[in-house]
CSV table of N, CA, C and O in Angstrom, one decimal:
chain,number,residue,atom,x,y,z
A,12,GLY,N,-0.8,-32.7,20.7
A,12,GLY,CA,-0.3,-32.2,21.9
A,12,GLY,C,1.1,-31.6,21.8
A,12,GLY,O,1.3,-30.7,20.9
A,13,GLY,N,1.9,-32.0,22.7
A,13,GLY,CA,3.2,-31.4,22.9
A,13,GLY,C,4.3,-32.2,22.2
A,13,GLY,O,4.1,-33.3,21.8
A,14,ILE,N,5.4,-31.6,22.1
A,14,ILE,CA,6.6,-32.3,21.6
A,14,ILE,C,7.5,-32.6,22.8
A,14,ILE,O,7.9,-31.8,23.6
A,15,THR,N,7.8,-33.9,22.9
A,15,THR,CA,8.7,-34.3,24.0
A,15,THR,C,10.1,-33.9,23.7
A,15,THR,O,10.5,-33.6,22.6
A,16,ALA,N,10.9,-33.9,24.8
A,16,ALA,CA,12.3,-33.6,24.7
A,16,ALA,C,13.0,-34.5,23.7
A,16,ALA,O,13.9,-34.1,23.0
A,17,GLU,N,12.7,-35.8,23.8
A,17,GLU,CA,13.3,-36.7,22.9
A,17,GLU,C,13.0,-36.4,21.4
A,17,GLU,O,13.9,-36.5,20.6
A,18,GLU,N,11.7,-36.1,21.1
A,18,GLU,CA,11.3,-35.8,19.8
A,18,GLU,C,12.0,-34.5,19.3
A,18,GLU,O,12.5,-34.4,18.2
A,19,ALA,N,12.1,-33.6,20.2
A,19,ALA,CA,12.8,-32.3,19.8
A,19,ALA,C,14.3,-32.6,19.5
A,19,ALA,O,14.8,-32.0,18.6
A,20,LYS,N,14.9,-33.4,20.3
A,20,LYS,CA,16.3,-33.8,20.1
A,20,LYS,C,16.5,-34.5,18.7
A,20,LYS,O,17.5,-34.2,18.0
A,21,LEU,N,15.6,-35.4,18.4
A,21,LEU,CA,15.7,-36.1,17.1
A,21,LEU,C,15.5,-35.2,15.9
A,21,LEU,O,16.0,-35.5,14.8
A,22,SER,N,14.8,-34.1,16.1
A,22,SER,CA,14.5,-33.2,15.0
A,22,SER,C,15.2,-31.9,15.1
A,22,SER,O,14.8,-30.9,14.5
A,23,SER,N,16.3,-31.8,15.9
A,23,SER,CA,17.0,-30.5,16.2
A,23,SER,C,17.6,-29.9,14.9
A,23,SER,O,18.0,-28.8,14.9
A,24,TYR,N,17.8,-30.7,13.9
A,24,TYR,CA,18.4,-30.2,12.7
A,24,TYR,C,17.4,-29.4,11.8
A,24,TYR,O,17.8,-28.8,10.8
A,25,LEU,N,16.1,-29.5,12.1
A,25,LEU,CA,15.1,-28.8,11.3
A,25,LEU,C,15.2,-27.3,11.6
A,25,LEU,O,15.2,-26.9,12.7
A,26,ASN,N,15.2,-26.5,10.5
A,26,ASN,CA,15.1,-25.1,10.6
A,26,ASN,C,13.7,-24.7,10.0
A,26,ASN,O,13.4,-25.0,8.9
A,27,ILE,N,12.9,-24.0,10.8
A,27,ILE,CA,11.6,-23.7,10.4
A,27,ILE,C,11.5,-22.2,10.2
A,27,ILE,O,11.9,-21.4,11.0
A,28,VAL,N,11.0,-21.8,9.0
A,28,VAL,CA,10.9,-20.4,8.7
A,28,VAL,C,9.4,-20.1,8.4
A,28,VAL,O,8.8,-20.8,7.6
A,29,GLY,N,8.9,-19.0,9.0
A,29,GLY,CA,7.6,-18.6,8.7
A,29,GLY,C,7.6,-17.4,7.7
A,29,GLY,O,8.4,-16.5,7.8
A,30,MET,N,6.7,-17.5,6.8
A,30,MET,CA,6.7,-16.4,5.8
A,30,MET,C,5.3,-15.8,5.8
A,30,MET,O,4.3,-16.4,5.8
A,31,VAL,N,5.3,-14.4,5.8
A,31,VAL,CA,4.0,-13.7,5.9
A,31,VAL,C,3.4,-13.5,4.6
A,31,VAL,O,4.1,-13.0,3.7
A,32,GLY,N,2.2,-13.9,4.4
A,32,GLY,CA,1.5,-13.6,3.1
A,32,GLY,C,0.5,-12.5,3.3
A,32,GLY,O,-0.6,-12.8,3.8
A,33,SER,N,0.9,-11.3,3.0
A,33,SER,CA,0.0,-10.2,3.2
A,33,SER,C,0.4,-9.1,2.2
A,33,SER,O,1.6,-8.8,2.0
A,34,ILE,N,-0.6,-8.4,1.6
A,34,ILE,CA,-0.3,-7.3,0.7
A,34,ILE,C,0.0,-6.0,1.5
A,34,ILE,O,0.5,-5.0,1.0
A,35,ASP,N,-0.3,-6.0,2.8
A,35,ASP,CA,-0.2,-4.8,3.6
A,35,ASP,C,1.2,-4.4,3.9
A,35,ASP,O,1.5,-3.2,4.1
A,36,ASN,N,2.2,-5.3,3.8
A,36,ASN,CA,3.6,-5.0,4.1
A,36,ASN,C,3.7,-4.4,5.5
A,36,ASN,O,4.5,-3.4,5.7
A,37,ASP,N,3.0,-4.9,6.5
A,37,ASP,CA,3.0,-4.3,7.8
A,37,ASP,C,3.5,-5.2,8.9
A,37,ASP,O,3.2,-5.1,10.0
A,38,PHE,N,4.3,-6.2,8.5
A,38,PHE,CA,4.9,-7.1,9.4
A,38,PHE,C,6.3,-6.7,9.8
A,38,PHE,O,7.2,-6.5,9.0
A,39,CYS,N,6.5,-6.5,11.1
A,39,CYS,CA,7.8,-6.1,11.6
A,39,CYS,C,8.9,-7.0,11.3
A,39,CYS,O,8.8,-8.3,11.4
A,40,GLY,N,10.1,-6.5,10.9
A,40,GLY,CA,11.3,-7.3,10.7
A,40,GLY,C,11.4,-7.9,9.2
A,40,GLY,O,12.3,-8.6,9.0
A,41,THR,N,10.5,-7.5,8.3
A,41,THR,CA,10.7,-7.9,6.9
A,41,THR,C,10.8,-6.7,6.0
A,41,THR,O,10.3,-5.6,6.4
A,42,ASP,N,11.5,-6.9,4.9
A,42,ASP,CA,11.5,-5.8,3.9
A,42,ASP,C,10.2,-5.7,3.2
A,42,ASP,O,9.7,-4.6,2.9
A,43,MET,N,9.7,-6.9,2.8
A,43,MET,CA,8.5,-6.9,2.0
A,43,MET,C,7.8,-8.2,2.2
A,43,MET,O,8.5,-9.3,2.1
A,44,THR,N,6.5,-8.2,2.4
A,44,THR,CA,5.8,-9.5,2.6
A,44,THR,C,5.4,-10.0,1.3
A,44,THR,O,5.3,-9.3,0.3
A,45,ILE,N,5.0,-11.3,1.3
A,45,ILE,CA,4.6,-12.0,0.1
A,45,ILE,C,3.3,-11.3,-0.4
A,45,ILE,O,2.3,-11.2,0.4
A,46,GLY,N,3.2,-10.9,-1.6
A,46,GLY,CA,1.9,-10.4,-2.1
A,46,GLY,C,2.1,-8.9,-2.3
A,46,GLY,O,1.3,-8.3,-3.1
A,47,THR,N,2.9,-8.2,-1.6
A,47,THR,CA,3.1,-6.7,-1.7
A,47,THR,C,3.5,-6.3,-3.1
A,47,THR,O,2.9,-5.4,-3.7
A,48,ASP,N,4.5,-6.9,-3.6
A,48,ASP,CA,5.1,-6.5,-4.9
A,48,ASP,C,4.1,-6.8,-6.0
A,48,ASP,O,3.9,-5.9,-6.9
A,49,SER,N,3.4,-7.9,-6.0
A,49,SER,CA,2.4,-8.2,-7.0
A,49,SER,C,1.2,-7.3,-6.9
A,49,SER,O,0.7,-6.8,-7.9
A,50,ALA,N,0.8,-6.9,-5.7
A,50,ALA,CA,-0.3,-6.0,-5.5
A,50,ALA,C,0.1,-4.6,-6.1
A,50,ALA,O,-0.7,-3.9,-6.8
A,51,LEU,N,1.3,-4.2,-5.8
A,51,LEU,CA,1.8,-2.9,-6.3
A,51,LEU,C,1.9,-2.9,-7.8
A,51,LEU,O,1.5,-1.9,-8.4
A,52,HIS,N,2.3,-4.0,-8.4
A,52,HIS,CA,2.4,-4.1,-9.8
A,52,HIS,C,1.0,-3.9,-10.5
A,52,HIS,O,0.8,-3.2,-11.4
A,53,ARG,N,0.0,-4.6,-9.9
A,53,ARG,CA,-1.4,-4.5,-10.4
A,53,ARG,C,-1.9,-3.1,-10.3
A,53,ARG,O,-2.6,-2.6,-11.2
A,54,ILE,N,-1.7,-2.5,-9.1
A,54,ILE,CA,-2.1,-1.1,-8.9
A,54,ILE,C,-1.6,-0.2,-9.9
A,54,ILE,O,-2.3,0.7,-10.5
A,55,MET,N,-0.3,-0.3,-10.2
A,55,MET,CA,0.4,0.6,-11.2
A,55,MET,C,-0.2,0.3,-12.6
A,55,MET,O,-0.3,1.3,-13.4
A,56,GLU,N,-0.6,-0.9,-12.9
A,56,GLU,CA,-1.2,-1.2,-14.2
A,56,GLU,C,-2.5,-0.4,-14.3
A,56,GLU,O,-2.8,0.2,-15.4
A,57,ILE,N,-3.3,-0.4,-13.2
A,57,ILE,CA,-4.6,0.3,-13.2
A,57,ILE,C,-4.4,1.8,-13.3
A,57,ILE,O,-5.1,2.5,-14.0
A,58,VAL,N,-3.4,2.3,-12.6
A,58,VAL,CA,-3.1,3.7,-12.6
A,58,VAL,C,-2.7,4.2,-14.0
A,58,VAL,O,-3.2,5.2,-14.5
A,59,ASP,N,-1.9,3.4,-14.7
A,59,ASP,CA,-1.6,3.7,-16.1
A,59,ASP,C,-2.8,3.8,-17.0
A,59,ASP,O,-2.9,4.7,-17.8
A,60,ALA,N,-3.7,2.9,-16.8
A,60,ALA,CA,-5.0,2.9,-17.6
A,60,ALA,C,-5.8,4.1,-17.2
A,60,ALA,O,-6.4,4.7,-18.1
A,61,ILE,N,-6.0,4.4,-15.9
A,61,ILE,CA,-6.8,5.5,-15.5
A,61,ILE,C,-6.2,6.8,-15.9
A,61,ILE,O,-6.9,7.8,-16.3
A,62,THR,N,-4.9,6.9,-15.9
A,62,THR,CA,-4.2,8.2,-16.2
A,62,THR,C,-4.5,8.6,-17.6
A,62,THR,O,-4.8,9.8,-17.9
A,63,THR,N,-4.5,7.7,-18.6
A,63,THR,CA,-4.8,8.0,-20.0
A,63,THR,C,-6.2,8.5,-20.1
A,63,THR,O,-6.4,9.5,-20.8
A,64,THR,N,-7.2,7.9,-19.4
A,64,THR,CA,-8.6,8.4,-19.5
A,64,THR,C,-8.7,9.7,-18.8
A,64,THR,O,-9.4,10.6,-19.3
A,65,ALA,N,-8.0,9.9,-17.7
A,65,ALA,CA,-8.1,11.2,-16.9
A,65,ALA,C,-7.6,12.3,-17.8
A,65,ALA,O,-8.2,13.4,-17.8
A,66,GLN,N,-6.5,12.1,-18.5
A,66,GLN,CA,-5.9,13.1,-19.3
A,66,GLN,C,-6.8,13.4,-20.5
A,66,GLN,O,-7.0,14.6,-20.8
A,67,SER,N,-7.3,12.4,-21.1
A,67,SER,CA,-8.1,12.7,-22.3
A,67,SER,C,-9.4,13.4,-22.0
A,67,SER,O,-9.9,14.1,-22.8
A,68,HIS,N,-10.0,13.1,-20.8
A,68,HIS,CA,-11.2,13.8,-20.4
A,68,HIS,C,-11.0,15.0,-19.5
A,68,HIS,O,-12.0,15.5,-19.1
A,69,GLN,N,-9.8,15.3,-19.2
A,69,GLN,CA,-9.4,16.4,-18.3
A,69,GLN,C,-10.2,16.2,-17.0
A,69,GLN,O,-10.9,17.2,-16.6
A,70,ARG,N,-10.1,15.1,-16.4
A,70,ARG,CA,-10.8,14.8,-15.1
A,70,ARG,C,-9.8,14.4,-14.0
A,70,ARG,O,-8.7,14.0,-14.3
A,71,THR,N,-10.3,14.6,-12.8
A,71,THR,CA,-9.5,14.1,-11.7
A,71,THR,C,-10.1,12.8,-11.2
A,71,THR,O,-11.3,12.6,-11.1
A,72,PHE,N,-9.3,11.8,-10.9
A,72,PHE,CA,-9.7,10.5,-10.5
A,72,PHE,C,-9.2,10.3,-9.1
A,72,PHE,O,-8.1,10.7,-8.7
A,73,VAL,N,-10.0,9.6,-8.3
A,73,VAL,CA,-9.6,9.2,-6.9
A,73,VAL,C,-9.5,7.7,-6.9
A,73,VAL,O,-10.4,7.0,-7.4
A,74,LEU,N,-8.4,7.2,-6.5
A,74,LEU,CA,-8.1,5.8,-6.5
A,74,LEU,C,-7.9,5.3,-5.0
A,74,LEU,O,-7.1,5.9,-4.3
A,75,GLU,N,-8.6,4.3,-4.6
A,75,GLU,CA,-8.5,3.7,-3.3
A,75,GLU,C,-7.8,2.4,-3.4
A,75,GLU,O,-8.2,1.6,-4.3
A,76,VAL,N,-6.8,2.2,-2.6
A,76,VAL,CA,-6.1,0.9,-2.7
A,76,VAL,C,-6.2,0.2,-1.3
A,76,VAL,O,-6.6,0.8,-0.3
A,77,MET,N,-6.0,-1.1,-1.3
A,77,MET,CA,-6.1,-1.9,0.0
A,77,MET,C,-5.0,-1.5,0.9
A,77,MET,O,-4.0,-1.0,0.4
A,78,GLY,N,-5.1,-2.0,2.1
A,78,GLY,CA,-4.0,-1.8,3.0
A,78,GLY,C,-4.4,-1.7,4.5
A,78,GLY,O,-3.6,-1.5,5.4
A,79,ARG,N,-5.7,-1.8,4.7
A,79,ARG,CA,-6.2,-1.8,6.1
A,79,ARG,C,-5.7,-0.7,6.9
A,79,ARG,O,-6.0,0.5,6.6
A,80,HIS,N,-4.8,-0.9,7.8
A,80,HIS,CA,-4.3,0.1,8.7
A,80,HIS,C,-2.9,0.5,8.3
A,80,HIS,O,-2.2,1.2,9.1
A,81,CYS,N,-2.4,0.1,7.1
A,81,CYS,CA,-1.1,0.3,6.7
A,81,CYS,C,-1.1,1.0,5.3
A,81,CYS,O,-1.7,0.5,4.4
A,82,GLY,N,-0.5,2.2,5.2
A,82,GLY,CA,-0.5,3.0,4.0
A,82,GLY,C,0.6,2.7,3.0
A,82,GLY,O,0.8,3.5,2.1
A,83,TYR,N,1.3,1.6,3.2
A,83,TYR,CA,2.4,1.3,2.3
A,83,TYR,C,2.1,1.4,0.8
A,83,TYR,O,2.7,2.0,0.0
A,84,LEU,N,1.1,0.6,0.4
A,84,LEU,CA,0.7,0.5,-1.0
A,84,LEU,C,0.2,1.9,-1.5
A,84,LEU,O,0.6,2.3,-2.6
A,85,ALA,N,-0.5,2.6,-0.7
A,85,ALA,CA,-1.0,3.9,-1.1
A,85,ALA,C,0.2,4.9,-1.3
A,85,ALA,O,0.3,5.6,-2.3
A,86,LEU,N,1.1,4.9,-0.3
A,86,LEU,CA,2.3,5.8,-0.4
A,86,LEU,C,3.2,5.5,-1.6
A,86,LEU,O,3.6,6.4,-2.3
A,87,ILE,N,3.5,4.2,-1.7
A,87,ILE,CA,4.4,3.8,-2.8
A,87,ILE,C,3.8,4.1,-4.2
A,87,ILE,O,4.4,4.6,-5.1
A,88,THR,N,2.4,3.8,-4.3
A,88,THR,CA,1.7,4.1,-5.5
A,88,THR,C,1.8,5.6,-5.8
A,88,THR,O,2.0,6.1,-6.9
A,89,ALA,N,1.5,6.4,-4.8
A,89,ALA,CA,1.5,7.9,-4.9
A,89,ALA,C,2.9,8.4,-5.4
A,89,ALA,O,3.0,9.2,-6.3
A,90,LEU,N,3.9,7.8,-4.8
A,90,LEU,CA,5.3,8.2,-5.2
A,90,LEU,C,5.6,7.8,-6.7
A,90,LEU,O,6.2,8.5,-7.5
A,91,ALA,N,5.2,6.6,-7.0
A,91,ALA,CA,5.5,6.0,-8.3
A,91,ALA,C,4.7,6.7,-9.5
A,91,ALA,O,5.3,6.9,-10.6
A,92,CYS,N,3.5,7.2,-9.2
A,92,CYS,CA,2.7,7.8,-10.3
A,92,CYS,C,2.7,9.3,-10.2
A,92,CYS,O,2.0,9.9,-11.0
A,93,GLY,N,3.3,9.9,-9.2
A,93,GLY,CA,3.3,11.3,-9.1
A,93,GLY,C,1.9,11.9,-8.7
A,93,GLY,O,1.5,13.0,-9.2
A,94,ALA,N,1.3,11.2,-7.8
A,94,ALA,CA,-0.1,11.7,-7.3
A,94,ALA,C,0.1,13.0,-6.6
A,94,ALA,O,1.1,13.4,-6.0
A,95,ASP,N,-1.0,13.8,-6.8
A,95,ASP,CA,-1.0,15.2,-6.1
A,95,ASP,C,-1.4,15.1,-4.6
A,95,ASP,O,-1.1,16.0,-3.9
A,96,TRP,N,-2.0,14.0,-4.3
A,96,TRP,CA,-2.5,13.9,-2.9
A,96,TRP,C,-2.6,12.4,-2.5
A,96,TRP,O,-2.9,11.6,-3.3
A,97,VAL,N,-2.3,12.1,-1.2
A,97,VAL,CA,-2.4,10.7,-0.7
A,97,VAL,C,-2.8,10.8,0.7
A,97,VAL,O,-2.4,11.6,1.5
A,98,PHE,N,-3.7,9.9,1.1
A,98,PHE,CA,-4.2,9.7,2.4
A,98,PHE,C,-3.7,8.4,2.9
A,98,PHE,O,-3.9,7.4,2.3
A,99,ILE,N,-2.9,8.4,4.1
A,99,ILE,CA,-2.5,7.2,4.6
A,99,ILE,C,-2.8,7.2,6.1
A,99,ILE,O,-2.8,8.2,6.8
A,100,PRO,N,-3.1,6.0,6.7
A,100,PRO,CA,-3.5,6.0,8.1
A,100,PRO,C,-2.4,6.4,9.1
A,100,PRO,O,-2.7,7.0,10.1
A,101,GLU,N,-1.1,6.3,8.7
A,101,GLU,CA,0.0,6.6,9.5
A,101,GLU,C,0.1,8.1,9.7
A,101,GLU,O,0.8,8.6,10.6
A,102,SER,N,-0.4,8.9,8.8
A,102,SER,CA,-0.3,10.4,8.8
A,102,SER,C,-1.7,11.0,8.5
A,102,SER,O,-1.9,11.4,7.3
A,103,PRO,N,-2.6,11.0,9.4
A,103,PRO,CA,-4.0,11.5,9.1
A,103,PRO,C,-3.9,13.0,8.6
A,103,PRO,O,-3.0,13.7,9.0
A,104,PRO,N,-4.9,13.3,7.8
A,104,PRO,CA,-4.9,14.7,7.2
A,104,PRO,C,-5.2,15.8,8.3
A,104,PRO,O,-5.8,15.5,9.3
A,105,GLU,N,-4.7,17.0,8.0
A,105,GLU,CA,-5.0,18.1,8.9
A,105,GLU,C,-6.4,18.5,8.8
A,105,GLU,O,-7.1,18.1,7.9
A,106,ASP,N,-6.9,19.3,9.8
A,106,ASP,CA,-8.3,19.6,9.8
A,106,ASP,C,-8.8,20.3,8.6
A,106,ASP,O,-9.9,20.1,8.2
A,107,ASP,N,-8.0,21.2,7.9
A,107,ASP,CA,-8.5,21.9,6.8
A,107,ASP,C,-8.1,21.3,5.4
A,107,ASP,O,-7.9,22.0,4.4
A,108,TRP,N,-7.9,20.0,5.4
A,108,TRP,CA,-7.5,19.3,4.2
A,108,TRP,C,-8.4,19.5,3.0
A,108,TRP,O,-7.9,19.6,1.9
A,109,GLU,N,-9.7,19.6,3.3
A,109,GLU,CA,-10.6,19.8,2.1
A,109,GLU,C,-10.4,21.1,1.4
A,109,GLU,O,-10.3,21.1,0.2
A,110,ASP,N,-10.2,22.2,2.1
A,110,ASP,CA,-9.9,23.5,1.5
A,110,ASP,C,-8.5,23.5,0.7
A,110,ASP,O,-8.4,24.0,-0.4
A,111,HIS,N,-7.6,22.9,1.4
A,111,HIS,CA,-6.2,22.8,0.7
A,111,HIS,C,-6.3,21.9,-0.6
A,111,HIS,O,-5.8,22.3,-1.6
A,112,LEU,N,-7.1,20.8,-0.5
A,112,LEU,CA,-7.3,20.0,-1.7
A,112,LEU,C,-8.0,20.7,-2.8
A,112,LEU,O,-7.6,20.7,-4.0
A,113,CYS,N,-9.0,21.5,-2.4
A,113,CYS,CA,-9.8,22.3,-3.4
A,113,CYS,C,-8.9,23.3,-4.1
A,113,CYS,O,-9.0,23.5,-5.3
A,114,ARG,N,-8.1,24.0,-3.3
A,114,ARG,CA,-7.1,25.0,-3.9
A,114,ARG,C,-6.2,24.3,-4.8
A,114,ARG,O,-5.9,24.8,-5.9
A,115,ARG,N,-5.7,23.1,-4.5
A,115,ARG,CA,-4.8,22.4,-5.3
A,115,ARG,C,-5.4,22.0,-6.6
A,115,ARG,O,-4.8,22.1,-7.7
A,116,LEU,N,-6.7,21.5,-6.6
A,116,LEU,CA,-7.4,21.1,-7.8
A,116,LEU,C,-7.7,22.3,-8.7
A,116,LEU,O,-7.6,22.2,-9.9
A,117,THR,N,-7.9,23.4,-8.1
A,117,THR,CA,-8.2,24.7,-8.8
A,117,THR,C,-7.0,25.1,-9.6
A,117,THR,O,-7.1,25.6,-10.7
A,118,GLU,N,-5.8,24.9,-9.0
A,118,GLU,CA,-4.5,25.3,-9.6
A,118,GLU,C,-4.3,24.4,-10.9
A,118,GLU,O,-3.8,24.8,-11.8
């Protein structure tokens, strides 16, 4: 049930802190949620491995990362690895994105 006024007074010295455990980094008021840094670290390890293969085979790779409705991991990964293209929910692509992407790949 509930906490009585007397119980609250007896425990008024307690400070309670809630910590968000999410890789999405989409919780207002925090710099980084628990799990975001380790998820980003793992993604960059995979990007390093994929980059070597992509270069040796002269291929383009598409990498999808988690993040639900938050593009933080995708954006930071794209910045860190120098990706040519990134899709994030916060900034949907323009209508002619396919043509633009094909031109970019041709270059």
